[in-house]
mmCIF file of C-alpha atoms in Angstrom:
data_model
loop_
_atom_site.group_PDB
_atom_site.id
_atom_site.type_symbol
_atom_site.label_atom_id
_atom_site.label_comp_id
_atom_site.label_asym_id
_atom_site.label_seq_id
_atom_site.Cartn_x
_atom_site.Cartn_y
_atom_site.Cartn_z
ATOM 1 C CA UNK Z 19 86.594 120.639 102.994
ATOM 2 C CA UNK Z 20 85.358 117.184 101.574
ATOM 3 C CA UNK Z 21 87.371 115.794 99.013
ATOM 4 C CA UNK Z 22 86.365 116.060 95.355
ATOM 5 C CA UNK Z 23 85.789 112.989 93.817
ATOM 6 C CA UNK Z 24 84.405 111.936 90.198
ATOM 7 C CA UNK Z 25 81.030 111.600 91.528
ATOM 8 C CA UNK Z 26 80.663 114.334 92.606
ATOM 9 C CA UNK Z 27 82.030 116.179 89.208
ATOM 10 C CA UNK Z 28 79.400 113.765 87.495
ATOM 11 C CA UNK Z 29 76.574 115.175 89.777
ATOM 12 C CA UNK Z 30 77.210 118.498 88.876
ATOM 13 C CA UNK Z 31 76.756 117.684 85.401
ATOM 14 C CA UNK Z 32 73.483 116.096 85.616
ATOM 15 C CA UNK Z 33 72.377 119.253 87.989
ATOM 16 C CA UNK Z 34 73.113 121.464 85.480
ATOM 17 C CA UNK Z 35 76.084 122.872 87.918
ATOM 18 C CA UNK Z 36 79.311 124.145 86.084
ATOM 19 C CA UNK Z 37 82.716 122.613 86.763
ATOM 20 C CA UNK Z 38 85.713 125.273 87.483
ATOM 21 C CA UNK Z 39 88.968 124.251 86.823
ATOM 22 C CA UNK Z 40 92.741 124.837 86.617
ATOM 23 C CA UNK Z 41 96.089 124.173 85.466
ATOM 24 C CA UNK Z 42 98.848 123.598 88.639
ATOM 25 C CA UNK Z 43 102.433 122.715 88.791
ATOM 26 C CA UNK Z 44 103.621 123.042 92.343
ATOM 27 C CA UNK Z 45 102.048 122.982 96.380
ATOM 28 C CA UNK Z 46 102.046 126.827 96.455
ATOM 29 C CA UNK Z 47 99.024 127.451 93.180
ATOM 30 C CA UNK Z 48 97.441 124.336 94.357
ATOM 31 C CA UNK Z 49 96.694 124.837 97.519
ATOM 32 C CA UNK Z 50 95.216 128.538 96.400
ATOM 33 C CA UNK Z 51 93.334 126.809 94.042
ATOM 34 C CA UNK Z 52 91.228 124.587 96.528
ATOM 35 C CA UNK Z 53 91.285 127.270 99.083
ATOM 36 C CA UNK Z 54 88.985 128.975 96.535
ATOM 37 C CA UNK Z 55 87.022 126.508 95.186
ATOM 38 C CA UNK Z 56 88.569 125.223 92.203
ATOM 39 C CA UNK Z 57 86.860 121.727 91.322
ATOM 40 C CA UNK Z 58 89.635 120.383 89.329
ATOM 41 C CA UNK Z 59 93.323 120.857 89.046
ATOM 42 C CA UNK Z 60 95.059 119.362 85.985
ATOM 43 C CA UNK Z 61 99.297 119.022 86.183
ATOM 44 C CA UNK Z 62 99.263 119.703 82.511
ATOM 45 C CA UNK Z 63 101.958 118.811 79.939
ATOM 46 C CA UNK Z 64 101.635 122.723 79.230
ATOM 47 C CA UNK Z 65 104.200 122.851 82.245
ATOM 48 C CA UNK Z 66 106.816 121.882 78.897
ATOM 49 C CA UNK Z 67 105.916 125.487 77.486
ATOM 50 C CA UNK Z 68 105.010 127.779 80.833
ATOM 51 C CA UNK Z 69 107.192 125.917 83.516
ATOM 52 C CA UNK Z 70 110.403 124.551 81.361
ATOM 53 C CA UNK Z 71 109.926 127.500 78.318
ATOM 54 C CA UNK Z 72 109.635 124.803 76.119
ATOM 55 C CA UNK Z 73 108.181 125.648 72.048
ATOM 56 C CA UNK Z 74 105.982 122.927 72.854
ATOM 57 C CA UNK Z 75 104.915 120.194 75.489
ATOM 58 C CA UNK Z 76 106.324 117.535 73.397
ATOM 59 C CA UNK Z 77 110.004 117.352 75.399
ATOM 60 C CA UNK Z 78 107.838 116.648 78.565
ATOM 61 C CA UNK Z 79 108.889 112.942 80.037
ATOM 62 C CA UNK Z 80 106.747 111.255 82.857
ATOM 63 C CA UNK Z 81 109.187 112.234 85.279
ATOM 64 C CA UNK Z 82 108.324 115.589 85.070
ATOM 65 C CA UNK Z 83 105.343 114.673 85.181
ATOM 66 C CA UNK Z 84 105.085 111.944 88.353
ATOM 67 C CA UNK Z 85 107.416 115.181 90.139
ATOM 68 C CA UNK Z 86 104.419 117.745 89.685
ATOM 69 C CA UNK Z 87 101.962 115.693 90.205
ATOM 70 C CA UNK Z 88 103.583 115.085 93.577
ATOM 71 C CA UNK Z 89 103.885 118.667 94.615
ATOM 72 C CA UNK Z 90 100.176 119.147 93.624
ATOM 73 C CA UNK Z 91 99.032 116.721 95.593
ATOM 74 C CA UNK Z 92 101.249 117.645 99.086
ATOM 75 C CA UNK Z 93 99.651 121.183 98.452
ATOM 76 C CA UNK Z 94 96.016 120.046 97.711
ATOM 77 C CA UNK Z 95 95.407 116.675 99.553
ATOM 78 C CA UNK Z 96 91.873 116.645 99.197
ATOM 79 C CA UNK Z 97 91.565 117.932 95.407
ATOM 80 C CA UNK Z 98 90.724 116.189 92.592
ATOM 81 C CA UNK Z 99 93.634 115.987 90.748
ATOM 82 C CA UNK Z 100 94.449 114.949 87.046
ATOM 83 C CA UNK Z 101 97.593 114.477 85.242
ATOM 84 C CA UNK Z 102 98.762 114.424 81.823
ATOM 85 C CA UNK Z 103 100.012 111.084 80.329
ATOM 86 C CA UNK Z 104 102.921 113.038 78.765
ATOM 87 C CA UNK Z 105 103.853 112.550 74.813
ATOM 88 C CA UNK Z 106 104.672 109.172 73.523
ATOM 89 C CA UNK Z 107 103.946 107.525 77.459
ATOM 90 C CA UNK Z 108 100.862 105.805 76.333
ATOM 91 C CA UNK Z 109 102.152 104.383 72.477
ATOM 92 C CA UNK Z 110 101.843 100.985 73.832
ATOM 93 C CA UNK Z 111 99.599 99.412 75.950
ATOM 94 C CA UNK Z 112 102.121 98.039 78.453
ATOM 95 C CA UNK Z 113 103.868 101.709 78.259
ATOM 96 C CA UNK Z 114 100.166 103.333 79.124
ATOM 97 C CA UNK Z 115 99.742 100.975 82.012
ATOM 98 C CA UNK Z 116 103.612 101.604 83.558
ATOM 99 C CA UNK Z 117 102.980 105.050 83.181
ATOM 100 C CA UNK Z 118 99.768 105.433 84.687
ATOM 101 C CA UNK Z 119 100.441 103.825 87.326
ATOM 102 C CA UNK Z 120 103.081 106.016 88.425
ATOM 103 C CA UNK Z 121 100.931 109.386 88.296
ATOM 104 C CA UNK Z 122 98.442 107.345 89.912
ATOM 105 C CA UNK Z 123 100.421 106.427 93.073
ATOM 106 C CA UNK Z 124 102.385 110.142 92.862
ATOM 107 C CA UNK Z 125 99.104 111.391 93.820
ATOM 108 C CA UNK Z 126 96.607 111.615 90.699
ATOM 109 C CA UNK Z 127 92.971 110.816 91.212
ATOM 110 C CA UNK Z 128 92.617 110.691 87.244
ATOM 111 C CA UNK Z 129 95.018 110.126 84.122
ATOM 112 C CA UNK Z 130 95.004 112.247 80.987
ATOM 113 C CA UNK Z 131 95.130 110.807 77.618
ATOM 114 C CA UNK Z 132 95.063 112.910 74.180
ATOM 115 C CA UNK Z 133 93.213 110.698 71.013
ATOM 116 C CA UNK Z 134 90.514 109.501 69.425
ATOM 117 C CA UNK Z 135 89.379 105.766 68.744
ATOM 118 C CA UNK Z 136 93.078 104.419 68.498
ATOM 119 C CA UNK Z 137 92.570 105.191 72.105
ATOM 120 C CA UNK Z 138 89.877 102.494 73.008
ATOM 121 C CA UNK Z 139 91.688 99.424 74.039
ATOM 122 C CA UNK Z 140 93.877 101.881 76.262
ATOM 123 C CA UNK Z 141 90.866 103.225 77.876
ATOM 124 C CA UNK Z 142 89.452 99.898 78.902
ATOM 125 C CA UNK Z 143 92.436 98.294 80.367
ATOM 126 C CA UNK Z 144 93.133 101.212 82.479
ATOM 127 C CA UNK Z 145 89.480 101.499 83.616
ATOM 128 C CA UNK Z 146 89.243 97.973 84.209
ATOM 129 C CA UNK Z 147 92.075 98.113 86.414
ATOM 130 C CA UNK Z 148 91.075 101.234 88.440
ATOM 131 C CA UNK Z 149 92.514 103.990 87.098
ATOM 132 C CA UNK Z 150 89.841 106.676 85.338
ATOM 133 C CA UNK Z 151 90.569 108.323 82.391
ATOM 134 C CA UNK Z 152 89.839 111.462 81.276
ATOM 135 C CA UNK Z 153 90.015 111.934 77.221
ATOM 136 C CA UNK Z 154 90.788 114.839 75.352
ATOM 137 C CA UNK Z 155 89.401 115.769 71.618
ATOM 138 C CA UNK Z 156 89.635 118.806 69.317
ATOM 139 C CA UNK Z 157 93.124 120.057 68.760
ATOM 140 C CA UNK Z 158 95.908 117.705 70.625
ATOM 141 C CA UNK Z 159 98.657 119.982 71.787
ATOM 142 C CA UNK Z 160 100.790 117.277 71.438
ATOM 143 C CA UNK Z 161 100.125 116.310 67.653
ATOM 144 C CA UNK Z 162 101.168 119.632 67.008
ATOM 145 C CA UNK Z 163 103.373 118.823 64.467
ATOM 146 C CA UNK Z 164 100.845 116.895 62.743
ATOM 147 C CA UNK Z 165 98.295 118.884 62.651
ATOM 148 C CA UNK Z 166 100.375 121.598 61.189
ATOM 149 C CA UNK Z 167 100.544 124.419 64.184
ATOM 150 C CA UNK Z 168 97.558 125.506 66.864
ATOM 151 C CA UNK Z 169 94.470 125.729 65.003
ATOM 152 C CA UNK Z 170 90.867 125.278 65.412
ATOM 153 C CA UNK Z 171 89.534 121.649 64.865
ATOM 154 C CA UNK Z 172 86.006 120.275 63.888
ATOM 155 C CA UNK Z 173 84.940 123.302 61.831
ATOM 156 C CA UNK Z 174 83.877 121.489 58.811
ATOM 157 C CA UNK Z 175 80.394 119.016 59.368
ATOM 158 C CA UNK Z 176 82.290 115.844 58.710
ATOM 159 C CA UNK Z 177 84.975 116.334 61.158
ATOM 160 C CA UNK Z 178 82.504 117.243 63.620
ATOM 161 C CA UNK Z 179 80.259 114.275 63.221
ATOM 162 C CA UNK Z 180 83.475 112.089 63.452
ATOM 163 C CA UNK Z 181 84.665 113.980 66.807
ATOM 164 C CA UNK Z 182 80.923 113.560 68.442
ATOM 165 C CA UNK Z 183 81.448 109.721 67.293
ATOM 166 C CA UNK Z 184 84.807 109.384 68.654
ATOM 167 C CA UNK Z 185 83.738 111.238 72.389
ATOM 168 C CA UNK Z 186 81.221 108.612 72.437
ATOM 169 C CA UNK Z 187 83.464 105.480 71.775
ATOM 170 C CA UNK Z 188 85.769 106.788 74.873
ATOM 171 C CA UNK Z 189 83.009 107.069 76.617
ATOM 172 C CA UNK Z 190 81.754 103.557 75.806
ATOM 173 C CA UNK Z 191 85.394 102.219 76.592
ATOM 174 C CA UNK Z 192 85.370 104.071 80.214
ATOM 175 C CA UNK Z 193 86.226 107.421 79.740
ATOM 176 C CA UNK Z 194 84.692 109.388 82.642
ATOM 177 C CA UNK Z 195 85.554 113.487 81.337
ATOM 178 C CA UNK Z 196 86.042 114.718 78.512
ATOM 179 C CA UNK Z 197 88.503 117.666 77.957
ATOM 180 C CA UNK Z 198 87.660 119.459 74.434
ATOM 181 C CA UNK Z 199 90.129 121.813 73.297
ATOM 182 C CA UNK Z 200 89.640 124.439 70.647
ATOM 183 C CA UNK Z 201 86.203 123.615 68.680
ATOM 184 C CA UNK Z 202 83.466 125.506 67.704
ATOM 185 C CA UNK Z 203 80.658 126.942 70.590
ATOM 186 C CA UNK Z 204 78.295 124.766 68.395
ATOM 187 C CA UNK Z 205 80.354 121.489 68.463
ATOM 188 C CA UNK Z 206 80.981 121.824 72.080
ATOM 189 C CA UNK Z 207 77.445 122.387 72.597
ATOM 190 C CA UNK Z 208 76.501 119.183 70.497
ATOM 191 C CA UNK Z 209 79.121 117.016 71.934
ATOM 192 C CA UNK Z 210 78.178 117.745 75.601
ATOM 193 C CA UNK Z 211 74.786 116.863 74.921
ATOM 194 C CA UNK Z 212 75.654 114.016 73.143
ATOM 195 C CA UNK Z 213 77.337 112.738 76.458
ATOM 196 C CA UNK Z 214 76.704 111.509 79.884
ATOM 197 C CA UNK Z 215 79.971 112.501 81.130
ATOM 198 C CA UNK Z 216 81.181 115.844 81.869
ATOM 199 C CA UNK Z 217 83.206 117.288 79.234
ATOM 200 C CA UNK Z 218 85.800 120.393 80.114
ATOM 201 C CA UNK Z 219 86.126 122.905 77.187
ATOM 202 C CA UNK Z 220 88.973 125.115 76.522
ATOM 203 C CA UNK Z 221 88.252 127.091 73.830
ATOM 204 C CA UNK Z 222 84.894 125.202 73.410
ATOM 205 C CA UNK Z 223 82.129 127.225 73.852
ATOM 206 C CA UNK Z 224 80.183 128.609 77.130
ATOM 207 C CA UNK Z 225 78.077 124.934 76.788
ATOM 208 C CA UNK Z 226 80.242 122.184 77.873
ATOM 209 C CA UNK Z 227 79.766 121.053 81.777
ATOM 210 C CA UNK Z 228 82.815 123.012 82.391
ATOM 211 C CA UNK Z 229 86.144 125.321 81.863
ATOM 212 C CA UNK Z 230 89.572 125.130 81.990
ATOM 213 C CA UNK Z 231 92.235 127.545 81.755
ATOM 214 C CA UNK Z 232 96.299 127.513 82.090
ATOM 215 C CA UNK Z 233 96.978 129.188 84.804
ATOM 216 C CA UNK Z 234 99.931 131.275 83.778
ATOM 217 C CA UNK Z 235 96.901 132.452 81.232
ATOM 218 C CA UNK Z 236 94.483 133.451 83.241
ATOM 219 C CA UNK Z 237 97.085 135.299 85.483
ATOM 220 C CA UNK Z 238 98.076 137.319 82.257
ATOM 221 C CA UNK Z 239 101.925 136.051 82.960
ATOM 222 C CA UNK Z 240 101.861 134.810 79.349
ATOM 223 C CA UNK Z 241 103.086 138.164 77.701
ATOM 224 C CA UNK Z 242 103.644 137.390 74.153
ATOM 225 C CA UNK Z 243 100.443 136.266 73.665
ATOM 226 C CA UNK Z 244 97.301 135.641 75.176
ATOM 227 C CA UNK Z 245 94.850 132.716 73.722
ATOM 228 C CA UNK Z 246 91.431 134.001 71.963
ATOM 229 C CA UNK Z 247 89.496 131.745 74.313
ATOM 230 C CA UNK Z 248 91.799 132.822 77.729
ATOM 231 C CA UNK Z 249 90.833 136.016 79.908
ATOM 232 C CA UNK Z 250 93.075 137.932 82.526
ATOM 233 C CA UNK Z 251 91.591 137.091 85.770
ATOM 234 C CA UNK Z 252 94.073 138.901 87.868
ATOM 235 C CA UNK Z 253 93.250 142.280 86.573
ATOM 236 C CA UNK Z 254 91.414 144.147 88.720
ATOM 237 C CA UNK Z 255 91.528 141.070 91.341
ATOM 238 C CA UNK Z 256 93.274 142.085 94.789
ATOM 239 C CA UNK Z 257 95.783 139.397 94.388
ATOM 240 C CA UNK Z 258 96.161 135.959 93.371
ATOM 241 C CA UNK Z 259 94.080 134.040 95.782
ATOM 242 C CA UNK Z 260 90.995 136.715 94.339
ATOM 243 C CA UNK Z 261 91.858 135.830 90.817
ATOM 244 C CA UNK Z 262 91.020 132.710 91.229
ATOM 245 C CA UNK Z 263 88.136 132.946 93.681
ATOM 246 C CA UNK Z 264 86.693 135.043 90.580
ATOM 247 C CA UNK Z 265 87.739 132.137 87.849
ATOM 248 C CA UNK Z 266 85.780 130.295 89.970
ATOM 249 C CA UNK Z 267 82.852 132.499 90.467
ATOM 250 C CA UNK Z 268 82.472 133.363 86.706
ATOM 251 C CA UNK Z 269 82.441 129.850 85.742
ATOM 252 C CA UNK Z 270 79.556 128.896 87.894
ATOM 253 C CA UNK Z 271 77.437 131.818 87.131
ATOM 254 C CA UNK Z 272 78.122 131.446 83.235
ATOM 255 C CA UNK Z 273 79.747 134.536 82.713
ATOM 256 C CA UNK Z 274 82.921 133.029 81.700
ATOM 257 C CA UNK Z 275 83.806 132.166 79.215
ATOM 258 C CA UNK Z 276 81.663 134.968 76.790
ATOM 259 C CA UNK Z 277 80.876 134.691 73.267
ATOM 260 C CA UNK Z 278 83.956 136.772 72.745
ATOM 261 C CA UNK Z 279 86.590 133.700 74.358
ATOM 262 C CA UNK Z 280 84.278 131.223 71.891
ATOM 263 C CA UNK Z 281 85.056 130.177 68.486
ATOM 264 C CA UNK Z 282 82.020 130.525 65.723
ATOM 265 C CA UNK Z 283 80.548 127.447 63.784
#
């Protein structure tokens, strides 16, 4: 199978052609994953709270990171693979650029960076020196504290004007996806539209260029609790490999995610 390559995830945007992906940690999921079609795998910093049993991903260091983004890759060679700039890896510019580097050469095709517009200079001096970003906007897992707890972000018309403005100053600076996390359907909508680059909801509405999902999520092997915007793909699959085969499949055809995953506004 050809490898996947920003392009190409930038053609199926401008065909109107939805972009599946997934959250990995190891060789095993990987390799499932672009045995059936996943477009994207992310090593996300979620492997703090689903890998480690972490309260949050904040504990995460890039060495857990540059280590799972290694086993991604050996299991996936020809994937397109992003990875999380962990929390506090990309305070300073010479800290973003160390860092990046080393998911880059542990087998990243992409680095993952979670901000607005304090973000800009960051963007353009990894870009200019050939390492794509991908940004992420909405709620900020790891500004958790900040924000005061997991909630929905953008819902009042201010904030929402200010989010479309900062998506396209990351843009502008190099940013080449956009990950948007918890929003309303509406914003998600307005944002994509707003954007030449493919943007990645989670929680964002069935209108952005494409979906994620945590893996352990759409598995259903997060018991407590199960995200509004997350769906159970291995019920009623015949096994793992099928759950994500129909991830995949309900992505593309726009049956996932349904009003019902979506958040009103």
């Amino acid at each position: 199978m050809a490898a996947m390559t920003i392009a190409k995830l930038q053609k199926k945007k401008q065909q109107g052609e939805k972009i599946a992906s997934l959250t990995a940690y190891d060789a095993s999921f990987a390799k499932l994953m672009a045995e059936q079609g996943v477009d994207c795998i992310l090593v996300g910093d979620s492997l703090g709270n689903v890998v480690q049993g972490r309260s949050s991903t904040v504990p995460v260091t890039i060495t857990d990171m540059v280590y799972h983004t290694a086993c991604v890759r050996r299991g996936a060679p020809d994937a397109f693979v992003m990875s999380d700039m962990p929390f506090m890896s990309y305070g300073t510019l010479d800290d973003t650029l160390k860092n990046a580097t080393q998911l880059m050469q542990a087998g990243a095709n992409m680095v993952k960076l979670e901000g607005g517009d304090w973000l800009i200079d960051s963007v353009k001096a990894l870009t200019e020196r050939g390492i794509p970003v991908c940004a992420h906007l909405g709620l900020l897992p790891q500004s958790v504290n900040v924000l005061g707890g997991y909630r929905v972000q953008g819902k009042e018309e201010a904030q929402a004007l200010h989010l479309i403005e900062q998506a396209q100053q990351l843009e502008a600076a190099g940013a080449q996806l956009l990950v948007l996390e918890c929003i309303p359907n509406s914003l998600g909508k307005r944002v994509t539209q707003a954007l030449s680059i493919p943007t990645i909801g989670i929680g964002a509405g069935p209108d952005t260029d494409g979906q994620i999902l945590v893996m352990h999520d759409m598995l259903g092997m997060n018991s407590d609790y199960l995200p509004k915007f997350a769906k159970n793909f291995l019920a009623g699959s015949d096994g793992i490999d099928a759950a994500f085969r129909r991830f995949t499949d309900e992505v593309k055809s726009g049956a996932f995610p349904a009003l019902k995953h979506s958040y009103e506004g």
